[in-house]
């Protein structure tokens, strides 16, 4: 496997067969070398910096019915809430005072959040915090809507494609949803000028290594600025309640491969990764990740934004949470950056 990793490191690409071989290789030596190479590439563009993004979960209402998700429309046990403008602005203020310079508004697809309502919040955030980046993650919207949100001052948009395999996409989503539309939205976002994030879940039911190769190929085509991946984790009141979680090792392997294929990408060590393993986020940082998204939603919102079982909800939101996170990041050999952390176009000068 050493030659494949070296080849991926040198050229940023492999054939489908080679990628599958790497994805399915479970040797410890492979993981060690992959982490080493991924770390060297991340350091070339971002040094030891880790960017923090304050995550504000604005609504657990959702019109969609994705089979894996705990806030899907037909999940009866889901506790529904939405934050209003003032609550969202309060979260941002707390986050700003903790040193965060990116705010991410994420939520289910909730008709309450019209273009006008979100634009009002975005422009107020823009006015109050000219030094911060504003990221939205509010699902599939029209091209016109994306244009308005951008014009109001939003900088970035996260929309995971979830899986680039149409067959698998259709097995984990209801009929009214389509991979085509998801992909169309991602290209619209890029065209609108957003720094755009795509991504996928690792280990959803029926996913094969060939499906993961498709995800990598799709990302090569899209060339997103951010890639969010995390293990699938079952939620007890969804159709996938009895499915197994995605594997920690496979998720880490995919992160390492992503870093080598997308040297400049902003790559978070996600909450789902931290949920399946206590060492998850640290392992992610050591295998190419350079972003962490502490949750700054009000505590009761964090409990209700329940995408999967046992979702990590502690840390981040308080000064104490941030200093614990800082300690974790420093112990891993990295440092928290105090800037917005935009996509890097050039290697850093040393
Ligand atoms: N409505 C927004 C935000 C979705 S929640 C959107 O469509 O983009 C953010 C991400 O959580 C999803 O994109 C999905 O990849 C992930 N997610 C949802 N359910 C999950 C589960 N059971 N396990 C792991 N990740 C999950």
Short mmCIF file of C-alpha atoms and ligand atoms in Angstrom, two decimals:
data_model
loop_
_atom_site.label_atom_id
_atom_site.label_comp_id
_atom_site.label_asym_id
_atom_site.label_seq_id
_atom_site.Cartn_x
_atom_site.Cartn_y
_atom_site.Cartn_z
CA UNK A 1 0.00 0.00 0.00
CA UNK A 2 2.99 2.28 0.51
CA UNK A 3 3.37 2.86 -3.25
CA UNK A 4 -0.29 3.83 -3.62
CA UNK A 5 -0.08 6.37 -0.84
CA UNK A 6 3.14 7.81 -2.27
CA UNK A 7 1.55 8.00 -5.72
CA UNK A 8 -1.55 9.71 -4.34
CA UNK A 9 0.66 12.10 -2.40
CA UNK A 10 2.74 12.98 -5.44
CA UNK A 11 0.03 13.15 -8.08
CA UNK A 12 -3.19 13.80 -6.13
CA UNK A 13 -4.95 11.01 -7.97
CA UNK A 14 -5.28 7.24 -8.44
CA UNK A 15 -7.29 4.94 -10.68
CA UNK A 16 -10.66 3.63 -9.47
CA UNK A 17 -9.14 0.24 -8.68
CA UNK A 18 -6.27 1.77 -6.76
CA UNK A 19 -8.62 3.99 -4.77
CA UNK A 20 -10.77 1.01 -3.83
CA UNK A 21 -7.69 -0.90 -2.73
CA UNK A 22 -6.67 1.98 -0.47
CA UNK A 23 -10.19 2.51 0.88
CA UNK A 24 -10.46 -1.13 1.91
CA UNK A 25 -6.97 -1.52 3.35
CA UNK A 26 -7.22 -1.94 7.11
CA UNK A 27 -3.52 -2.30 7.98
CA UNK A 28 -2.23 -0.11 10.76
CA UNK A 29 0.84 0.82 8.67
CA UNK A 30 -1.43 2.20 5.97
CA UNK A 31 -3.24 4.41 8.49
CA UNK A 32 0.07 5.66 9.88
CA UNK A 33 1.59 6.56 6.51
CA UNK A 34 -1.65 8.11 5.26
CA UNK A 35 -1.85 10.33 8.35
CA UNK A 36 1.79 11.36 7.92
CA UNK A 37 1.35 12.33 4.27
CA UNK A 38 -2.02 14.03 4.86
CA UNK A 39 -0.49 16.06 7.68
CA UNK A 40 2.41 17.21 5.50
CA UNK A 41 0.01 18.38 2.78
CA UNK A 42 -2.25 20.22 5.21
CA UNK A 43 0.81 21.95 6.70
CA UNK A 44 1.91 23.16 3.29
CA UNK A 45 -1.30 25.19 2.86
CA UNK A 46 -2.52 25.84 6.38
CA UNK A 47 0.42 25.24 8.71
CA UNK A 48 -0.69 24.04 12.12
CA UNK A 49 -3.81 26.21 12.10
CA UNK A 50 -7.22 24.89 13.04
CA UNK A 51 -10.19 27.09 12.17
CA UNK A 52 -13.19 27.15 14.46
CA UNK A 53 -16.73 27.62 13.12
CA UNK A 54 -19.50 28.48 15.56
CA UNK A 55 -22.43 26.24 14.68
CA UNK A 56 -25.91 27.63 15.33
CA UNK A 57 -28.65 25.05 14.81
CA UNK A 58 -31.54 27.29 13.90
CA UNK A 59 -34.40 24.84 13.31
CA UNK A 60 -35.33 21.20 13.83
CA UNK A 61 -38.38 21.49 11.57
CA UNK A 62 -37.79 19.81 8.22
CA UNK A 63 -39.99 19.19 5.23
CA UNK A 64 -37.77 16.37 4.04
CA UNK A 65 -37.91 12.74 5.08
CA UNK A 66 -34.35 11.41 4.67
CA UNK A 67 -34.40 7.87 6.04
CA UNK A 68 -31.25 8.27 8.16
CA UNK A 69 -32.04 11.56 9.85
CA UNK A 70 -33.51 12.06 13.31
CA UNK A 71 -35.26 15.33 12.42
CA UNK A 72 -36.95 13.89 9.31
CA UNK A 73 -40.54 15.01 8.82
CA UNK A 74 -42.09 11.75 9.91
CA UNK A 75 -40.00 11.26 13.06
CA UNK A 76 -42.73 11.58 15.67
CA UNK A 77 -40.38 11.72 18.63
CA UNK A 78 -38.39 14.67 17.27
CA UNK A 79 -38.74 17.76 19.41
CA UNK A 80 -39.31 20.67 17.09
CA UNK A 81 -38.01 24.17 17.77
CA UNK A 82 -36.78 27.14 15.86
CA UNK A 83 -34.63 30.06 16.93
CA UNK A 84 -35.79 33.55 16.06
CA UNK A 85 -33.68 36.43 14.82
CA UNK A 86 -32.81 37.71 18.29
CA UNK A 87 -31.83 34.27 19.57
CA UNK A 88 -29.59 33.73 16.55
CA UNK A 89 -27.95 37.14 16.98
CA UNK A 90 -27.43 36.37 20.68
CA UNK A 91 -25.66 33.09 19.81
CA UNK A 92 -23.39 34.96 17.42
CA UNK A 93 -22.54 37.53 20.06
CA UNK A 94 -21.57 34.80 22.53
CA UNK A 95 -19.53 33.11 19.82
CA UNK A 96 -17.80 36.32 18.82
CA UNK A 97 -16.81 36.98 22.42
CA UNK A 98 -15.36 33.47 22.58
CA UNK A 99 -13.14 34.38 19.63
CA UNK A 100 -15.06 32.66 16.83
CA UNK A 101 -14.83 34.37 13.43
CA UNK A 102 -17.17 32.18 11.37
CA UNK A 103 -20.84 31.61 12.13
CA UNK A 104 -22.70 28.71 10.57
CA UNK A 105 -26.48 28.79 10.52
CA UNK A 106 -27.67 25.23 9.95
CA UNK A 107 -31.11 23.75 10.04
CA UNK A 108 -33.77 21.52 8.60
CA UNK A 109 -35.63 22.74 5.53
CA UNK A 110 -38.10 24.94 7.37
CA UNK A 111 -40.46 27.19 5.38
CA UNK A 112 -40.49 29.65 8.29
CA UNK A 113 -37.01 30.71 7.17
CA UNK A 114 -37.97 32.64 4.06
CA UNK A 115 -35.33 34.39 1.97
CA UNK A 116 -36.32 37.72 3.49
CA UNK A 117 -36.09 36.46 7.06
CA UNK A 118 -32.65 34.89 6.58
CA UNK A 119 -31.37 37.85 4.54
CA UNK A 120 -32.36 40.15 7.42
CA UNK A 121 -30.30 38.10 9.87
CA UNK A 122 -27.37 37.74 7.48
CA UNK A 123 -27.16 41.46 6.77
CA UNK A 124 -27.34 42.26 10.47
CA UNK A 125 -24.51 39.77 11.17
CA UNK A 126 -22.56 41.31 8.28
CA UNK A 127 -23.05 44.80 9.76
CA UNK A 128 -22.12 43.81 13.32
CA UNK A 129 -19.20 41.54 12.48
CA UNK A 130 -17.43 42.78 9.34
CA UNK A 131 -14.42 40.62 10.26
CA UNK A 132 -16.41 37.36 10.32
CA UNK A 133 -17.46 34.85 7.69
CA UNK A 134 -21.11 33.87 7.48
CA UNK A 135 -21.92 30.33 6.44
CA UNK A 136 -25.36 28.90 5.71
CA UNK A 137 -26.43 25.25 5.68
CA UNK A 138 -30.15 25.31 5.02
CA UNK A 139 -30.59 22.66 2.38
CA UNK A 140 -31.84 22.82 -1.18
CA UNK A 141 -33.16 26.20 -2.30
CA UNK A 142 -33.69 27.87 -5.66
CA UNK A 143 -30.86 29.55 -7.57
CA UNK A 144 -32.68 32.83 -7.00
CA UNK A 145 -32.74 32.21 -3.25
CA UNK A 146 -29.00 31.45 -3.19
CA UNK A 147 -28.38 34.71 -5.07
CA UNK A 148 -30.35 36.72 -2.52
CA UNK A 149 -28.55 35.10 0.42
CA UNK A 150 -25.19 35.84 -1.19
CA UNK A 151 -26.18 39.44 -1.92
CA UNK A 152 -27.23 39.88 1.73
CA UNK A 153 -23.66 39.05 2.76
CA UNK A 154 -23.36 35.29 3.23
CA UNK A 155 -19.93 33.95 2.21
CA UNK A 156 -20.17 30.18 2.36
CA UNK A 157 -22.76 27.42 2.00
CA UNK A 158 -22.62 23.80 3.16
CA UNK A 159 -24.72 21.22 1.38
CA UNK A 160 -23.50 17.65 1.60
CA UNK A 161 -24.33 15.63 -1.48
CA UNK A 162 -24.68 12.66 0.98
CA UNK A 163 -23.74 10.07 -1.67
CA UNK A 164 -22.88 10.49 -5.33
CA UNK A 165 -24.26 7.09 -6.27
CA UNK A 166 -27.75 7.52 -7.65
CA UNK A 167 -28.82 4.02 -6.72
CA UNK A 168 -27.68 4.45 -3.12
CA UNK A 169 -29.10 7.97 -2.97
CA UNK A 170 -32.51 6.61 -3.88
CA UNK A 171 -32.31 3.90 -1.22
CA UNK A 172 -31.74 6.36 1.60
CA UNK A 173 -34.08 9.13 0.48
CA UNK A 174 -37.80 9.24 -0.33
CA UNK A 175 -38.95 9.43 -3.95
CA UNK A 176 -39.54 13.14 -3.97
CA UNK A 177 -35.84 13.81 -3.42
CA UNK A 178 -33.21 13.40 -6.12
CA UNK A 179 -29.45 13.35 -6.43
CA UNK A 180 -29.81 15.42 -9.61
CA UNK A 181 -31.40 18.28 -7.74
CA UNK A 182 -28.85 18.09 -4.94
CA UNK A 183 -26.02 18.30 -7.48
CA UNK A 184 -27.73 21.10 -9.38
CA UNK A 185 -27.93 23.08 -6.13
CA UNK A 186 -24.21 22.57 -5.51
CA UNK A 187 -23.27 23.88 -8.95
CA UNK A 188 -25.68 26.81 -8.50
CA UNK A 189 -24.01 27.64 -5.20
CA UNK A 190 -20.57 27.66 -6.78
CA UNK A 191 -21.80 29.75 -9.67
CA UNK A 192 -23.36 32.25 -7.25
CA UNK A 193 -19.90 32.78 -5.79
CA UNK A 194 -20.27 30.94 -2.50
CA UNK A 195 -17.34 29.12 -1.00
CA UNK A 196 -19.15 25.81 -1.31
CA UNK A 197 -19.05 22.71 0.83
CA UNK A 198 -20.17 19.24 -0.23
CA UNK A 199 -19.64 15.91 1.49
CA UNK A 200 -20.95 12.49 2.31
CA UNK A 201 -21.68 10.05 5.10
CA UNK A 202 -19.42 7.05 5.60
CA UNK A 203 -21.03 3.69 6.27
CA UNK A 204 -24.66 4.36 5.42
CA UNK A 205 -26.57 1.10 4.86
CA UNK A 206 -25.64 -0.61 1.56
CA UNK A 207 -22.69 1.70 0.82
CA UNK A 208 -19.78 -0.05 -0.93
CA UNK A 209 -16.20 1.03 -1.57
CA UNK A 210 -17.20 1.63 -5.21
CA UNK A 211 -19.79 4.13 -3.94
CA UNK A 212 -17.06 5.93 -1.99
CA UNK A 213 -14.94 6.13 -5.15
CA UNK A 214 -17.94 7.75 -6.83
CA UNK A 215 -18.02 10.33 -4.04
CA UNK A 216 -14.36 11.14 -4.67
CA UNK A 217 -14.91 11.43 -8.43
CA UNK A 218 -17.92 13.70 -7.94
CA UNK A 219 -15.88 15.93 -5.64
CA UNK A 220 -13.06 16.08 -8.21
CA UNK A 221 -15.60 17.35 -10.68
CA UNK A 222 -17.24 19.88 -8.34
CA UNK A 223 -14.00 21.10 -6.73
CA UNK A 224 -15.64 22.36 -3.53
CA UNK A 225 -13.89 24.64 -1.05
CA UNK A 226 -15.04 22.55 1.92
CA UNK A 227 -15.72 18.85 2.34
CA UNK A 228 -17.70 17.58 5.31
CA UNK A 229 -17.73 13.87 5.98
CA UNK A 230 -18.67 11.83 9.01
CA UNK A 231 -19.74 8.34 9.95
CA UNK A 232 -23.42 7.48 9.61
CA UNK A 233 -24.86 6.92 13.10
CA UNK A 234 -28.30 5.34 13.52
CA UNK A 235 -31.15 7.19 15.20
CA UNK A 236 -33.57 5.03 17.19
CA UNK A 237 -36.75 6.43 15.64
CA UNK A 238 -35.76 6.20 11.97
CA UNK A 239 -36.03 3.32 9.47
CA UNK A 240 -32.28 2.75 9.95
CA UNK A 241 -32.55 2.25 13.73
CA UNK A 242 -31.00 -1.23 13.53
CA UNK A 243 -28.24 -0.38 11.09
CA UNK A 244 -24.60 -0.33 12.16
CA UNK A 245 -22.69 2.93 12.55
CA UNK A 246 -20.06 3.80 9.97
CA UNK A 247 -16.56 2.78 10.97
CA UNK A 248 -14.21 5.15 12.68
CA UNK A 249 -11.15 3.74 10.86
CA UNK A 250 -12.82 3.99 7.45
CA UNK A 251 -13.85 7.59 8.13
CA UNK A 252 -10.27 8.48 9.08
CA UNK A 253 -8.97 6.71 5.97
CA UNK A 254 -11.38 8.71 3.79
CA UNK A 255 -10.23 11.94 5.46
CA UNK A 256 -6.60 11.14 4.70
CA UNK A 257 -7.43 10.31 1.08
CA UNK A 258 -9.46 13.53 0.75
CA UNK A 259 -6.57 15.64 2.05
CA UNK A 260 -4.21 14.10 -0.51
CA UNK A 261 -6.69 14.56 -3.36
CA UNK A 262 -7.78 18.07 -2.29
CA UNK A 263 -4.70 19.68 -0.73
CA UNK A 264 -6.30 23.11 -0.15
CA UNK A 265 -9.74 22.02 0.99
CA UNK A 266 -11.18 23.07 4.36
CA UNK A 267 -11.82 19.74 6.05
CA UNK A 268 -13.66 19.52 9.38
CA UNK A 269 -13.19 16.88 12.04
CA UNK A 270 -16.95 16.57 12.50
CA UNK A 271 -19.22 16.13 15.50
CA UNK A 272 -20.27 12.69 14.22
CA UNK A 273 -16.60 11.62 14.20
CA UNK A 274 -16.23 12.91 17.76
CA UNK A 275 -19.41 11.07 18.72
CA UNK A 276 -18.35 7.57 17.58
CA UNK A 277 -14.93 7.83 19.20
CA UNK A 278 -13.62 9.98 21.98
CA UNK A 279 -10.31 10.23 20.12
CA UNK A 280 -12.15 10.97 16.87
CA UNK A 281 -11.52 14.66 16.45
CA UNK A 282 -7.85 14.38 17.43
CA UNK A 283 -7.34 11.53 14.98
CA UNK A 284 -9.07 13.65 12.33
CA UNK A 285 -6.75 16.60 12.98
CA UNK A 286 -3.75 14.31 12.65
CA UNK A 287 -5.06 12.95 9.35
CA UNK A 288 -5.53 16.19 7.44
CA UNK A 289 -8.48 17.94 9.11
CA UNK A 290 -8.14 21.66 9.76
CA UNK A 291 -11.59 22.75 10.92
CA UNK A 292 -13.67 22.12 14.06
CA UNK A 293 -17.23 23.32 14.48
CA UNK A 294 -18.07 23.95 18.12
CA UNK A 295 -21.78 24.12 18.80
CA UNK A 296 -22.92 27.53 20.04
CA UNK A 297 -26.67 26.84 19.87
CA UNK A 298 -28.58 27.33 23.13
CA UNK A 299 -28.36 24.13 25.17
CA UNK A 300 -32.01 23.07 24.75
CA UNK A 301 -31.75 23.57 20.99
CA UNK A 302 -28.66 21.39 20.93
CA UNK A 303 -30.59 18.63 22.64
CA UNK A 304 -33.45 18.87 20.19
CA UNK A 305 -31.35 19.07 17.02
CA UNK A 306 -31.00 15.34 17.29
CA UNK A 307 -29.78 14.00 13.95
CA UNK A 308 -28.54 10.69 15.42
CA UNK A 309 -28.29 8.92 18.78
CA UNK A 310 -25.87 10.17 21.45
CA UNK A 311 -24.87 13.25 19.47
CA UNK A 312 -22.06 15.06 21.24
CA UNK A 313 -23.53 18.24 22.69
CA UNK A 314 -21.00 19.37 25.25
CA UNK A 315 -18.09 21.76 24.78
CA UNK A 316 -17.60 24.78 22.62
CA UNK A 317 -20.46 26.92 23.80
CA UNK A 318 -18.77 28.31 26.88
CA UNK A 319 -15.42 29.88 27.65
CA UNK A 320 -14.61 26.64 29.45
CA UNK A 321 -15.68 24.56 26.47
CA UNK A 322 -13.43 26.57 24.17
CA UNK A 323 -10.45 26.30 26.50
CA UNK A 324 -10.90 22.52 26.66
CA UNK A 325 -11.05 22.48 22.88
CA UNK A 326 -7.93 24.62 22.72
CA UNK A 327 -6.14 22.19 25.02
CA UNK A 328 -7.25 19.24 22.86
CA UNK A 329 -6.04 20.96 19.70
CA UNK A 330 -2.70 21.97 21.24
CA UNK A 331 -2.15 18.49 22.67
CA UNK A 332 -2.52 17.17 19.11
CA UNK A 333 0.21 19.60 17.95
CA UNK A 334 -1.98 22.28 16.32
CA UNK A 335 -3.17 25.78 17.20
CA UNK A 336 -6.46 27.62 17.00
CA UNK A 337 -6.41 30.33 14.33
CA UNK A 338 -7.94 33.68 15.18
CA UNK A 339 -9.03 34.59 11.66
CA UNK A 340 -11.96 33.76 9.36
CA UNK A 341 -10.08 30.93 7.73
CA UNK A 342 -10.99 31.20 4.08
CA UNK A 343 -9.97 28.74 1.39
CA UNK A 344 -6.21 29.04 0.75
CA UNK A 345 -5.18 29.59 -2.84
CA UNK A 346 -1.44 29.45 -2.27
CA UNK A 347 0.94 27.48 -0.09
CA UNK A 348 1.95 29.44 3.01
CA UNK A 349 5.30 31.20 2.93
CA UNK A 350 7.66 29.91 5.53
N1 LIG B 1 -30.89 20.52 6.00
C1 LIG B 1 -29.47 20.80 5.85
C2 LIG B 1 -28.67 20.35 7.05
C3 LIG B 1 -28.70 18.87 7.27
S1 LIG B 1 -28.01 18.28 8.80
C4 LIG B 1 -29.00 20.16 4.57
O1 LIG B 1 -29.79 19.50 3.90
O2 LIG B 1 -27.85 20.34 4.20
C5 LIG B 1 -26.30 18.13 8.36
C6 LIG B 1 -25.80 16.76 7.97
O3 LIG B 1 -25.98 15.81 8.99
C7 LIG B 1 -26.47 16.11 6.78
O4 LIG B 1 -26.04 16.66 5.58
C8 LIG B 1 -26.09 14.64 6.95
O5 LIG B 1 -24.93 14.32 6.18
C9 LIG B 1 -25.75 14.54 8.44
N2 LIG B 1 -26.61 13.52 9.08
C10 LIG B 1 -27.96 13.46 9.12
N3 LIG B 1 -28.36 12.32 9.73
C11 LIG B 1 -27.23 11.66 10.10
C12 LIG B 1 -26.98 10.41 10.76
N4 LIG B 1 -27.97 9.63 11.15
N5 LIG B 1 -25.69 10.07 10.97
C13 LIG B 1 -24.68 10.86 10.57
N6 LIG B 1 -24.86 12.02 9.93
C14 LIG B 1 -26.12 12.42 9.70
#
